[in-house]
Amino acid sequence: MSYQNFVPALVEAGVIREMEEVNVFQSTCKTDFEGSVSARGETVKFKNLGTPTVHSLTRASKNAELPTREVIEDFAVLLPINQLAVVNFEVSDIDAEFADENLKAEHEKKIARAFNKEIEQYIGKLALGSNVLKVITIDDVSETNATKPIDNAFVELAEANPSVDALDLHAIVDPHMYVCLKNKYLTDSTNNVKEWRNGKVGEYAGIEIRMSNNVARDTDGYRYIMVKTKDAIGYARPIMQIEAYRPENSFKDAIKAQTGSSNVVRIIPTGPD
């Protein structure tokens, strides 16, 4: 039993690289945080900057002293690292399979896709949570009415945020809504393979549209697409830990992997006006 060709650090890097290349929900989240993600129970901080007050000066008062400088209050959300995802599966011969670059890449891809699906579904289910600004219901989505929930969501978000031009809006839709939108409404559909793998399928009225089959569903069968700003959800990128081992009751090898409890999301408030 030899694991000479199985180098955990290289495999972990390969899985993380694959996860970054194939994600939808995570690519629309706020990911710049303070702190490090290395173990369960740690905390990272997502920080939002406050907005300065604008003072008006007339021509007559333009040489007057500047207003007293203000202390701008920043606001932050602390995020506990409390999620854990694990895989554990058999491999016929680890050393032989990881000596083959194609098989090695396929294993990395398989692990990444399994973790990504778990993370995508977790983020998608936030649409069912109590922090959602507004739920807009529409029955029987078709090409005729597919833009209505997106339009209504835009109005809600624009009215709730002081800087409409800086909203940086994203919509994550399911395949059915994408088909309803694509021929009549979407523009600038990308030919970039990397963007396509991250679900980007076009734009509508300045809103970036991404497609995922991991949007949330409720018990009545309604699909919950998301229309949100990039700052609405914070995501701490996972730290990967992968090991090869030989189970006591088997002649086959096995691989176990976990995300290091780092796939954590929470609604981040837009802060005071």
XYZ file of N, CA and C in Angstrom:
819
model
N 0.858 -1.197 0.000
C 0.000 0.000 0.000
C 0.891 1.243 0.000
N 0.860 1.982 -1.097
C 1.694 3.169 -1.224
C 0.845 4.343 -1.663
N 1.120 5.519 -1.082
C 0.427 6.738 -1.455
C 1.428 7.761 -1.984
N 2.451 7.277 -2.682
C 3.516 8.153 -3.155
C 2.989 9.218 -4.120
N 2.014 8.846 -4.930
C 1.492 9.783 -5.931
C 0.311 10.606 -5.420
N -0.092 10.357 -4.178
C -1.189 11.122 -3.575
C -0.587 12.173 -2.650
N -0.536 13.414 -3.122
C 0.017 14.521 -2.333
C -1.151 15.386 -1.873
N -1.543 15.287 -0.584
C -2.751 15.986 -0.111
C -2.811 17.460 -0.484
N -1.706 18.175 -0.326
C -1.721 19.617 -0.596
C -2.066 19.910 -2.055
N -1.545 19.085 -2.966
C -1.821 19.296 -4.384
C -3.266 18.926 -4.723
N -3.753 17.852 -4.118
C -5.139 17.454 -4.363
C -6.095 18.492 -3.791
N -5.804 18.980 -2.595
C -6.644 20.012 -1.975
C -6.692 21.258 -2.855
N -5.539 21.666 -3.380
C -5.487 22.845 -4.253
C -6.309 22.608 -5.516
N -6.231 21.385 -6.047
C -6.998 21.058 -7.246
C -8.493 21.104 -7.008
N -8.939 20.617 -5.851
C -10.365 20.627 -5.523
C -10.852 22.065 -5.344
N -10.074 22.878 -4.615
C -10.467 24.281 -4.409
C -10.526 25.018 -5.741
N -9.551 24.768 -6.603
C -9.543 25.418 -7.921
C -10.789 25.034 -8.719
N -11.138 23.766 -8.671
C -12.323 23.301 -9.388
C -13.595 23.902 -8.788
N -13.642 24.032 -7.471
C -14.818 24.620 -6.812
C -14.996 26.074 -7.206
N -13.884 26.791 -7.354
C -13.963 28.208 -7.723
C -14.410 28.375 -9.169
N -14.072 27.401 -10.006
C -14.416 27.500 -11.419
C -15.860 27.123 -11.692
N -16.448 26.314 -10.827
C -17.813 25.847 -11.044
C -18.669 26.187 -9.827
N -19.141 27.396 -9.767
C -20.069 27.788 -8.706
C -20.983 28.882 -9.237
N -22.128 29.008 -8.653
C -23.090 30.016 -9.091
C -23.390 30.976 -7.943
N -23.989 30.453 -6.888
C -24.385 31.298 -5.763
C -23.176 31.983 -5.117
N -22.084 31.216 -4.923
C -20.914 31.789 -4.252
C -20.341 32.977 -5.015
N -20.403 32.926 -6.347
C -19.820 33.995 -7.160
C -20.593 35.298 -7.057
N -21.798 35.253 -6.473
C -22.596 36.472 -6.308
C -22.582 36.952 -4.859
N -21.697 36.396 -4.035
C -21.663 36.735 -2.609
C -20.481 37.637 -2.265
N -20.599 38.300 -1.145
C -19.501 39.104 -0.601
C -18.485 38.143 0.014
N -17.228 38.234 -0.410
C -16.220 37.277 0.054
C -15.017 37.942 0.722
N -15.000 39.272 0.807
C -13.871 39.944 1.452
C -14.165 40.100 2.939
N -13.471 39.320 3.746
C -13.706 39.319 5.185
C -12.388 39.423 5.936
N -12.473 39.790 7.214
C -11.303 39.881 8.073
C -11.230 38.632 8.945
N -10.026 38.097 9.096
C -9.851 36.881 9.868
C -9.457 35.740 8.956
N -9.229 34.583 9.536
C -8.827 33.423 8.751
C -9.760 32.269 9.035
N -9.945 31.431 8.022
C -10.797 30.266 8.160
C -9.902 29.032 8.178
N -9.721 28.453 9.335
C -8.855 27.278 9.418
C -9.433 26.177 10.294
N -10.444 26.485 11.101
C -10.986 25.468 11.985
C -12.416 25.805 12.377
N -13.156 24.784 12.744
C -14.528 24.960 13.216
C -14.526 25.797 14.495
N -15.497 26.702 14.621
C -15.613 27.513 15.822
C -14.967 28.876 15.710
N -14.154 29.114 14.670
C -13.556 30.425 14.490
C -14.595 31.411 13.959
N -14.247 32.693 13.988
C -15.162 33.738 13.540
C -14.462 34.652 12.551
N -15.146 35.004 11.486
C -14.630 35.998 10.547
C -15.572 37.196 10.560
N -15.072 38.345 10.113
C -15.863 39.582 10.165
C -16.010 40.173 8.777
N -17.257 40.356 8.365
C -17.567 41.065 7.134
C -17.856 42.512 7.502
N -17.106 43.430 6.903
C -17.182 44.831 7.302
C -17.792 45.671 6.188
N -18.729 46.513 6.549
C -19.308 47.484 5.626
C -18.942 48.884 6.095
N -18.542 49.731 5.161
C -18.140 51.088 5.503
C -19.351 52.005 5.599
N -19.296 52.923 6.542
C -20.364 53.909 6.686
C -20.311 54.951 5.574
N -21.371 55.754 5.478
C -21.472 56.770 4.431
C -21.289 58.155 5.024
N -20.394 58.991 4.450
C -20.202 60.337 4.987
C -21.403 61.239 4.703
N -21.586 62.241 5.550
C -22.668 63.207 5.378
C -22.238 64.289 4.385
N -23.101 64.637 3.461
C -22.815 65.679 2.473
C -23.364 67.008 2.985
N -22.523 68.055 2.972
C -22.932 69.393 3.399
C -22.946 70.323 2.190
N -23.962 71.140 2.089
C -24.076 72.072 0.966
C -23.478 73.426 1.331
N -22.730 74.005 0.385
C -22.175 75.345 0.568
C -22.684 76.236 -0.555
N -23.151 77.444 -0.222
C -23.570 78.400 -1.244
C -22.363 79.183 -1.723
N -22.538 79.907 -2.815
C -21.432 80.721 -3.324
C -20.962 81.719 -2.260
N -21.925 82.269 -1.497
C -21.564 83.252 -0.476
C -20.759 82.621 0.664
N -20.994 81.346 0.916
C -20.322 80.723 2.061
C -19.193 79.777 1.651
N -18.785 79.835 0.380
C -17.815 78.854 -0.094
C -16.449 79.014 0.564
N -16.158 80.189 1.112
C -14.879 80.380 1.803
C -14.998 80.160 3.307
N -16.169 79.763 3.725
C -16.355 79.492 5.159
C -15.588 78.241 5.557
N -15.421 78.069 6.854
C -14.713 76.889 7.325
C -15.500 75.626 6.995
N -14.734 74.578 6.780
C -15.378 73.303 6.501
C -16.153 72.828 7.726
N -17.203 72.058 7.516
C -17.930 71.491 8.664
C -16.988 70.633 9.507
N -17.320 70.498 10.754
C -16.517 69.653 11.635
C -16.451 68.239 11.074
N -15.245 67.731 11.040
C -15.100 66.378 10.481
C -15.854 65.374 11.362
N -16.482 64.460 10.696
C -17.294 63.485 11.411
C -16.576 62.146 11.525
N -16.958 61.414 12.521
C -16.483 60.050 12.682
C -17.528 59.136 12.058
N -17.150 58.466 10.988
C -18.099 57.601 10.287
C -18.111 56.230 10.949
N -19.281 55.827 11.368
C -19.422 54.538 12.027
C -19.492 53.417 10.992
N -18.536 52.511 11.058
C -18.609 51.313 10.237
C -19.494 50.296 10.950
N -20.024 49.369 10.215
C -20.812 48.311 10.836
C -20.373 46.976 10.249
N -20.440 45.948 11.054
C -19.898 44.665 10.642
C -20.785 43.536 11.128
N -20.662 42.408 10.450
C -21.347 41.192 10.853
C -20.292 40.136 11.142
N -20.352 39.553 12.338
C -19.441 38.476 12.701
C -20.054 37.146 12.284
N -19.257 36.330 11.632
C -19.744 35.067 11.090
C -19.036 33.902 11.765
N -19.737 33.089 12.539
C -19.102 31.907 13.118
C -18.909 30.824 12.065
N -17.799 30.148 12.105
C -17.537 29.049 11.182
C -18.160 27.800 11.792
N -19.345 27.447 11.346
C -20.070 26.374 12.019
C -20.712 25.376 11.071
N -20.306 25.377 9.806
C -20.832 24.399 8.857
C -19.753 23.376 8.515
N -20.157 22.148 8.264
C -19.206 21.082 7.954
C -19.802 20.167 6.904
N -19.028 19.888 5.868
C -19.443 18.932 4.842
C -18.316 17.915 4.653
N -18.670 16.643 4.549
C -17.678 15.571 4.509
C -18.034 14.579 3.405
N -17.008 14.054 2.707
C -17.186 12.916 1.804
C -16.211 11.818 2.221
N -16.579 10.569 1.952
C -15.737 9.431 2.325
C -16.062 8.309 1.342
N -15.116 7.960 0.453
C -15.435 6.998 -0.599
C -14.229 6.119 -0.932
N -14.521 4.928 -1.489
C -13.478 3.961 -1.840
C -12.857 4.271 -3.188
N -11.591 3.916 -3.322
C -10.848 4.020 -4.576
C -10.070 2.715 -4.740
N -10.090 2.137 -5.924
C -9.458 0.831 -6.120
C -7.986 0.838 -5.751
N -7.238 1.781 -6.311
C -5.803 1.880 -6.033
C -5.407 3.353 -6.118
N -5.291 3.994 -4.973
C -5.035 5.431 -4.938
C -3.746 5.796 -5.668
N -2.670 5.074 -5.389
C -1.380 5.448 -5.980
C -1.414 5.342 -7.499
N -2.048 4.300 -8.023
C -2.124 4.137 -9.471
C -3.014 5.194 -10.107
N -4.156 5.475 -9.488
C -5.094 6.413 -10.094
C -4.604 7.854 -10.030
N -3.872 8.203 -8.959
C -3.378 9.573 -8.850
C -2.064 9.782 -9.592
N -1.506 8.703 -10.125
C -0.359 8.835 -11.027
C -0.827 9.246 -12.417
N -2.084 8.992 -12.716
C -2.696 9.362 -13.987
C -3.339 10.742 -13.833
N -2.828 11.743 -14.539
C -3.313 13.113 -14.392
C -4.801 13.249 -14.706
N -5.271 12.475 -15.690
C -6.695 12.553 -16.041
C -7.578 12.010 -14.923
N -7.175 10.870 -14.337
C -7.943 10.302 -13.238
C -7.864 11.194 -12.002
N -6.681 11.758 -11.757
C -6.510 12.674 -10.622
C -7.462 13.862 -10.767
N -7.501 14.452 -11.965
C -8.382 15.597 -12.215
C -9.840 15.204 -12.063
N -10.193 13.980 -12.480
C -11.579 13.532 -12.364
C -11.994 13.366 -10.898
N -11.077 12.839 -10.066
C -11.361 12.721 -8.639
C -11.543 14.108 -8.014
N -10.672 15.045 -8.364
C -10.773 16.405 -7.833
C -12.104 17.039 -8.241
N -12.490 16.818 -9.495
C -13.740 17.368 -10.000
C -14.936 16.756 -9.272
N -14.870 15.434 -9.028
C -15.976 14.742 -8.361
C -16.168 15.255 -6.936
N -15.067 15.445 -6.210
C -15.148 15.960 -4.842
C -15.660 17.397 -4.849
N -15.127 18.216 -5.760
C -15.525 19.625 -5.833
C -17.011 19.762 -6.137
N -17.516 18.969 -7.065
C -18.926 19.072 -7.433
C -19.833 18.648 -6.287
N -19.410 17.630 -5.540
C -20.209 17.187 -4.401
C -20.296 18.285 -3.350
N -19.151 18.921 -3.046
C -19.148 20.000 -2.059
C -19.901 21.220 -2.570
N -19.687 21.555 -3.839
C -20.356 22.733 -4.397
C -21.871 22.596 -4.361
N -22.376 21.407 -4.655
C -23.818 21.202 -4.624
C -24.365 21.455 -3.218
N -23.631 20.971 -2.213
C -24.048 21.158 -0.830
C -24.071 22.649 -0.471
N -23.023 23.368 -0.874
C -22.920 24.800 -0.574
C -24.001 25.586 -1.320
N -24.194 25.250 -2.610
C -25.199 25.956 -3.410
C -26.595 25.803 -2.801
N -26.930 24.589 -2.395
C -28.251 24.366 -1.816
C -28.401 25.096 -0.488
N -27.316 25.160 0.270
C -27.357 25.869 1.554
C -27.629 27.357 1.341
N -26.898 27.954 0.396
C -27.110 29.379 0.115
C -28.494 29.608 -0.486
N -28.896 28.732 -1.402
C -30.194 28.883 -2.044
C -31.342 28.900 -1.048
N -31.210 28.107 0.018
C -32.282 28.018 1.014
C -32.412 29.289 1.853
N -31.445 30.194 1.748
C -31.598 31.474 2.446
C -32.796 32.258 1.916
N -33.217 31.934 0.691
C -34.394 32.600 0.126
C -35.658 32.250 0.903
N -35.607 31.189 1.701
C -36.756 30.788 2.506
C -36.707 31.396 3.901
N -35.643 32.145 4.201
C -35.416 32.644 5.553
C -36.175 33.916 5.867
N -36.086 34.328 7.115
C -36.833 35.495 7.603
C -36.159 36.817 7.240
N -34.908 36.789 6.762
C -34.196 38.025 6.449
C -34.458 38.543 5.033
N -35.256 37.831 4.278
C -35.546 38.247 2.906
C -36.361 39.532 2.920
N -35.972 40.468 2.054
C -36.658 41.767 2.013
C -38.125 41.609 1.635
N -38.401 40.838 0.605
C -39.785 40.622 0.186
C -39.862 39.388 -0.691
N -40.917 38.609 -0.533
C -41.182 37.457 -1.390
C -42.240 37.863 -2.407
N -41.914 37.696 -3.678
C -42.840 38.043 -4.762
C -43.274 36.741 -5.429
N -44.557 36.456 -5.400
C -45.071 35.186 -5.904
C -45.680 35.366 -7.289
N -45.364 34.422 -8.173
C -45.964 34.424 -9.502
C -46.232 32.973 -9.892
N -47.450 32.711 -10.355
C -47.821 31.363 -10.780
C -47.550 31.188 -12.269
N -47.179 29.964 -12.635
C -47.042 29.600 -14.051
C -46.154 30.578 -14.820
N -44.878 30.594 -14.476
C -43.927 31.477 -15.158
C -43.849 31.118 -16.638
N -43.922 32.137 -17.485
C -43.864 31.939 -18.937
C -43.032 33.058 -19.547
N -42.842 32.989 -20.851
C -42.083 34.037 -21.534
C -42.779 35.386 -21.395
N -44.091 35.371 -21.229
C -44.865 36.612 -21.126
C -44.628 37.339 -19.809
N -44.503 36.581 -18.716
C -44.431 37.235 -17.406
C -43.125 36.989 -16.655
N -42.122 36.410 -17.317
C -40.897 35.996 -16.623
C -40.125 37.157 -16.010
N -40.244 38.344 -16.601
C -39.483 39.480 -16.060
C -40.189 40.158 -14.888
N -41.453 39.843 -14.669
C -42.221 40.551 -13.632
C -41.609 40.429 -12.237
N -41.256 39.217 -11.752
C -40.661 39.147 -10.416
C -39.309 39.836 -10.328
N -38.544 39.827 -11.423
C -37.248 40.513 -11.419
C -37.454 42.022 -11.372
N -38.407 42.518 -12.155
C -38.718 43.956 -12.135
C -39.177 44.396 -10.744
N -40.069 43.621 -10.148
C -40.576 43.977 -8.824
C -39.471 43.939 -7.772
N -38.589 42.944 -7.892
C -37.473 42.847 -6.949
C -36.529 44.031 -7.109
N -36.319 44.465 -8.345
C -35.459 45.637 -8.587
C -36.020 46.867 -7.879
N -37.322 47.073 -7.987
C -37.948 48.232 -7.340
C -37.758 48.165 -5.826
N -37.990 46.986 -5.245
C -37.840 46.827 -3.795
C -36.408 47.124 -3.364
N -35.427 46.588 -4.087
C -34.025 46.786 -3.723
C -33.592 48.231 -3.950
N -34.050 48.834 -5.045
C -33.681 50.215 -5.340
C -34.229 51.165 -4.278
N -35.445 50.914 -3.828
C -36.042 51.780 -2.812
C -35.420 51.558 -1.432
N -34.845 50.380 -1.210
C -34.247 50.077 0.101
C -32.792 50.502 0.196
N -32.188 50.864 -0.940
C -30.780 51.248 -0.950
C -30.631 52.666 -1.463
N -29.828 53.484 -0.780
C -29.695 54.879 -1.167
C -28.963 55.091 -2.488
N -28.068 54.189 -2.856
C -27.261 54.365 -4.075
C -27.682 53.339 -5.117
N -28.681 53.685 -5.901
C -29.218 52.762 -6.888
C -28.159 52.395 -7.926
N -27.287 53.346 -8.280
C -26.295 53.094 -9.320
C -25.219 52.111 -8.866
N -25.125 51.877 -7.564
C -24.079 50.982 -7.047
C -24.669 49.680 -6.507
N -25.864 49.315 -6.966
C -26.528 48.140 -6.415
C -25.801 46.833 -6.749
N -25.206 46.751 -7.932
C -24.511 45.526 -8.349
C -25.436 44.327 -8.170
N -26.515 44.310 -8.944
C -27.569 43.312 -8.757
C -27.296 42.014 -9.508
N -27.692 40.928 -8.861
C -27.559 39.592 -9.449
C -28.882 38.857 -9.266
N -29.272 38.104 -10.283
C -30.438 37.231 -10.175
C -29.984 35.807 -10.450
N -30.331 34.890 -9.541
C -30.048 33.474 -9.758
C -31.380 32.802 -10.028
N -31.549 32.303 -11.239
C -32.821 31.731 -11.667
C -32.669 30.235 -11.913
N -33.783 29.540 -11.958
C -33.759 28.109 -12.258
C -33.797 27.923 -13.780
N -33.519 26.722 -14.289
C -33.488 26.504 -15.743
C -34.789 26.881 -16.449
N -35.931 26.645 -15.804
C -37.210 26.970 -16.447
C -37.334 28.476 -16.691
N -37.003 29.290 -15.688
C -37.100 30.733 -15.874
C -36.069 31.219 -16.888
N -34.890 30.604 -16.883
C -33.866 30.988 -17.864
C -34.392 30.796 -19.288
N -35.031 29.658 -19.551
C -35.566 29.399 -20.887
C -36.627 30.433 -21.244
N -37.433 30.822 -20.265
C -38.453 31.844 -20.517
C -37.836 33.212 -20.820
N -36.661 33.483 -20.252
C -36.024 34.788 -20.416
C -35.134 34.883 -21.649
N -34.482 33.783 -22.014
C -33.303 33.870 -22.883
C -33.562 34.413 -24.284
N -34.640 34.034 -24.925
C -34.836 34.439 -26.311
C -35.318 35.874 -26.461
N -36.113 36.328 -25.493
C -36.780 37.613 -25.653
C -36.140 38.751 -24.865
N -35.482 38.416 -23.742
C -35.081 39.479 -22.820
C -33.576 39.569 -22.552
N -32.866 38.450 -22.559
C -31.469 38.483 -22.135
C -30.570 39.058 -23.219
N -29.578 39.837 -22.781
C -28.571 40.388 -23.689
C -27.186 40.014 -23.174
N -26.204 40.148 -24.048
C -24.799 39.919 -23.676
C -24.566 38.532 -23.084
N -25.243 37.519 -23.621
C -24.961 36.164 -23.164
C -23.496 35.865 -23.427
N -22.823 35.306 -22.428
C -21.382 35.159 -22.516
C -20.953 33.947 -23.330
N -19.847 34.080 -24.035
C -19.205 32.945 -24.692
C -17.973 32.520 -23.916
N -17.749 33.181 -22.772
C -16.617 32.853 -21.925
C -16.929 31.567 -21.167
N -16.103 30.534 -21.398
C -16.376 29.216 -20.809
C -16.380 29.285 -19.292
N -15.431 30.035 -18.704
C -15.355 30.122 -17.245
C -16.616 30.758 -16.684
N -17.101 31.839 -17.310
C -18.321 32.488 -16.838
C -19.520 31.557 -16.984
N -19.569 30.815 -18.084
C -20.686 29.900 -18.303
C -20.709 28.821 -17.233
N -19.517 28.314 -16.858
C -19.447 27.283 -15.817
C -19.887 27.840 -14.468
N -19.756 29.148 -14.284
C -20.236 29.788 -13.058
C -21.691 30.233 -13.178
N -22.362 29.758 -14.207
C -23.799 29.980 -14.315
C -24.223 31.256 -15.005
N -23.282 32.111 -15.423
C -23.678 33.377 -16.032
C -24.243 33.135 -17.423
N -25.475 33.582 -17.631
C -26.138 33.325 -18.904
C -26.548 34.600 -19.625
N -26.349 35.768 -19.005
C -26.677 37.007 -19.688
C -27.032 38.116 -18.715
N -27.615 39.182 -19.245
C -28.040 40.314 -18.435
C -29.436 40.744 -18.847
N -30.135 41.313 -17.882
C -31.451 41.894 -18.145
C -31.529 43.205 -17.384
N -31.689 44.306 -18.124
C -31.834 45.640 -17.528
C -30.721 45.933 -16.526
N -29.501 45.537 -16.859
C -28.360 45.805 -15.989
C -28.195 44.812 -14.855
N -29.072 43.829 -14.764
C -28.991 42.808 -13.718
C -28.309 41.569 -14.293
N -27.262 41.121 -13.641
C -26.565 39.925 -14.098
C -27.428 38.691 -13.794
N -27.652 37.869 -14.801
C -28.492 36.679 -14.641
C -27.609 35.437 -14.620
N -27.756 34.644 -13.581
C -27.061 33.358 -13.483
C -28.104 32.258 -13.289
N -27.769 31.066 -13.766
C -28.709 29.952 -13.704
C -28.160 28.848 -12.800
N -29.044 28.277 -11.985
C -28.668 27.163 -11.123
C -29.871 26.251 -10.939
N -29.611 24.950 -10.848
C -30.694 24.014 -10.531
C -30.776 23.763 -9.029
N -30.081 24.594 -8.238
C -30.089 24.461 -6.782
C -30.884 25.562 -6.089
N -31.765 26.261 -6.843
C -32.621 27.241 -6.182
C -33.541 26.506 -5.217
N -33.948 27.193 -4.164
C -34.761 26.552 -3.121
C -36.183 26.287 -3.613
N -36.783 25.259 -3.048
C -38.193 24.965 -3.277
C -38.891 24.848 -1.928
N -40.125 25.324 -1.859
C -40.874 25.136 -0.612
C -41.762 23.899 -0.727
N -42.519 23.630 0.318
C -43.336 22.413 0.350
C -44.474 22.445 -0.657
N -44.816 23.634 -1.154
C -45.863 23.755 -2.172
C -45.307 23.665 -3.588
N -43.993 23.510 -3.704
C -43.388 23.366 -5.023
C -42.947 24.660 -5.663
N -43.116 25.806 -4.974
C -42.654 27.075 -5.530
C -41.131 27.110 -5.543
N -40.569 27.594 -6.640
C -39.126 27.775 -6.751
C -38.782 29.206 -6.340
N -37.756 29.364 -5.528
C -37.402 30.676 -4.996
C -36.127 31.179 -5.666
N -36.306 31.948 -6.740
C -35.138 32.573 -7.358
C -34.680 33.702 -6.433
N -33.432 34.114 -6.604
C -32.893 35.212 -5.803
C -32.584 36.401 -6.696
N -32.970 37.585 -6.255
C -32.504 38.831 -6.860
C -31.918 39.627 -5.710
N -30.623 39.943 -5.779
C -29.955 40.515 -4.607
C -28.740 41.331 -5.020
N -28.245 42.111 -4.056
C -26.979 42.796 -4.248
C -25.848 41.857 -3.860
N -24.647 42.193 -4.278
C -23.494 41.354 -3.936
C -23.248 41.344 -2.431
N -23.600 42.441 -1.748
C -23.366 42.538 -0.309
C -24.425 41.821 0.527
N -25.449 41.274 -0.100
C -26.552 40.697 0.666
C -26.155 39.452 1.444
N -25.242 38.663 0.886
C -24.844 37.406 1.530
C -23.325 37.344 1.593
N -22.803 36.991 2.768
C -21.367 36.809 2.929
C -21.012 35.335 2.877
N -19.922 35.032 2.182
C -19.506 33.636 2.029
C -18.021 33.510 2.331
N -17.683 32.659 3.293
C -16.282 32.405 3.630
C -15.817 31.162 2.886
N -14.879 31.339 1.984
C -14.433 30.237 1.122
C -13.886 29.071 1.931
N -14.202 27.843 1.537
C -13.793 26.692 2.330
C -12.293 26.411 2.301
N -11.803 25.918 3.427
C -10.461 25.360 3.505
C -10.612 23.844 3.385
N -9.844 23.239 2.503
C -10.008 21.829 2.211
C -9.031 20.972 3.012
N -9.491 19.836 3.466
C -8.625 18.853 4.113
C -8.954 17.486 3.526
N -7.942 16.847 2.928
C -8.140 15.565 2.248
C -7.086 14.565 2.717
N -7.517 13.341 2.966
C -6.589 12.291 3.393
C -6.902 10.994 2.656
N -5.850 10.205 2.416
C -5.994 8.855 1.877
C -5.764 7.859 3.012
N -6.513 6.745 2.986
C -6.329 5.750 4.038
C -6.810 4.386 3.546
N -6.463 3.314 4.279
C -6.920 1.966 3.979
C -7.876 1.514 5.076
N -9.167 1.365 4.777
C -10.117 0.898 5.789
C -9.729 -0.489 6.302
N -9.949 -0.729 7.569
C -9.559 -2.000 8.183
C -10.297 -3.183 7.581
N -11.532 -3.007 7.157
C -12.330 -4.126 6.677
C -12.390 -4.205 5.163
N -11.389 -3.658 4.458
C -11.422 -3.640 2.998
C -10.015 -3.766 2.429
N -9.950 -4.329 1.213
C -8.679 -4.376 0.500
C -8.530 -3.192 -0.452
N -9.535 -2.357 -0.472
C -9.468 -1.161 -1.308
C -8.979 0.023 -0.484
N -8.479 1.063 -1.194
C -8.107 2.315 -0.544
C -9.363 3.196 -0.429
N -9.216 4.302 0.286
C -10.336 5.232 0.426
C -9.817 6.648 0.589
N -10.670 7.601 0.287
C -10.358 9.023 0.438
C -11.442 9.658 1.292
N -11.043 10.470 2.261
C -11.996 11.251 3.035
C -11.611 12.717 2.916
N -12.596 13.560 2.848
C -12.340 14.994 2.670
C -13.400 15.787 3.402
N -13.016 16.975 3.889
C -13.975 17.896 4.495
C -13.605 19.323 4.118
N -14.589 20.201 4.247
C -14.377 21.589 3.853
C -13.822 22.443 4.981
N -13.481 21.852 6.100
C -12.915 22.634 7.194
C -13.906 23.545 7.870
N -15.200 23.224 7.794
C -16.262 23.977 8.465
C -16.353 25.418 7.997
N -15.965 25.664 6.739
C -15.843 27.066 6.346
C -16.912 27.543 5.378
N -17.799 26.673 4.945
C -18.836 27.141 4.030
C -20.000 27.711 4.832
N -19.874 29.005 5.150
C -20.821 29.676 6.031
C -21.416 30.874 5.321
N -22.715 31.045 5.447
C -23.357 32.200 4.828
C -24.333 32.828 5.799
N -24.553 34.107 5.627
C -25.569 34.795 6.424
C -25.940 36.090 5.712
N -27.180 36.479 5.819
C -27.597 37.746 5.235
C -26.832 38.876 5.907
N -26.271 39.773 5.101
C -25.565 40.941 5.638
C -26.427 42.174 5.419
N -26.737 42.934 6.463
C -27.601 44.112 6.302
C -26.916 45.182 5.462
N -27.716 45.993 4.796
C -27.135 47.074 4.003
C -26.694 48.231 4.887
N -27.113 48.228 6.153
C -26.682 49.280 7.073
C -27.582 50.493 7.022
N -27.282 51.491 7.831
C -28.161 52.676 7.887
C -28.081 53.490 6.609
N -29.158 54.190 6.313
C -29.156 55.055 5.130
C -28.227 56.239 5.347
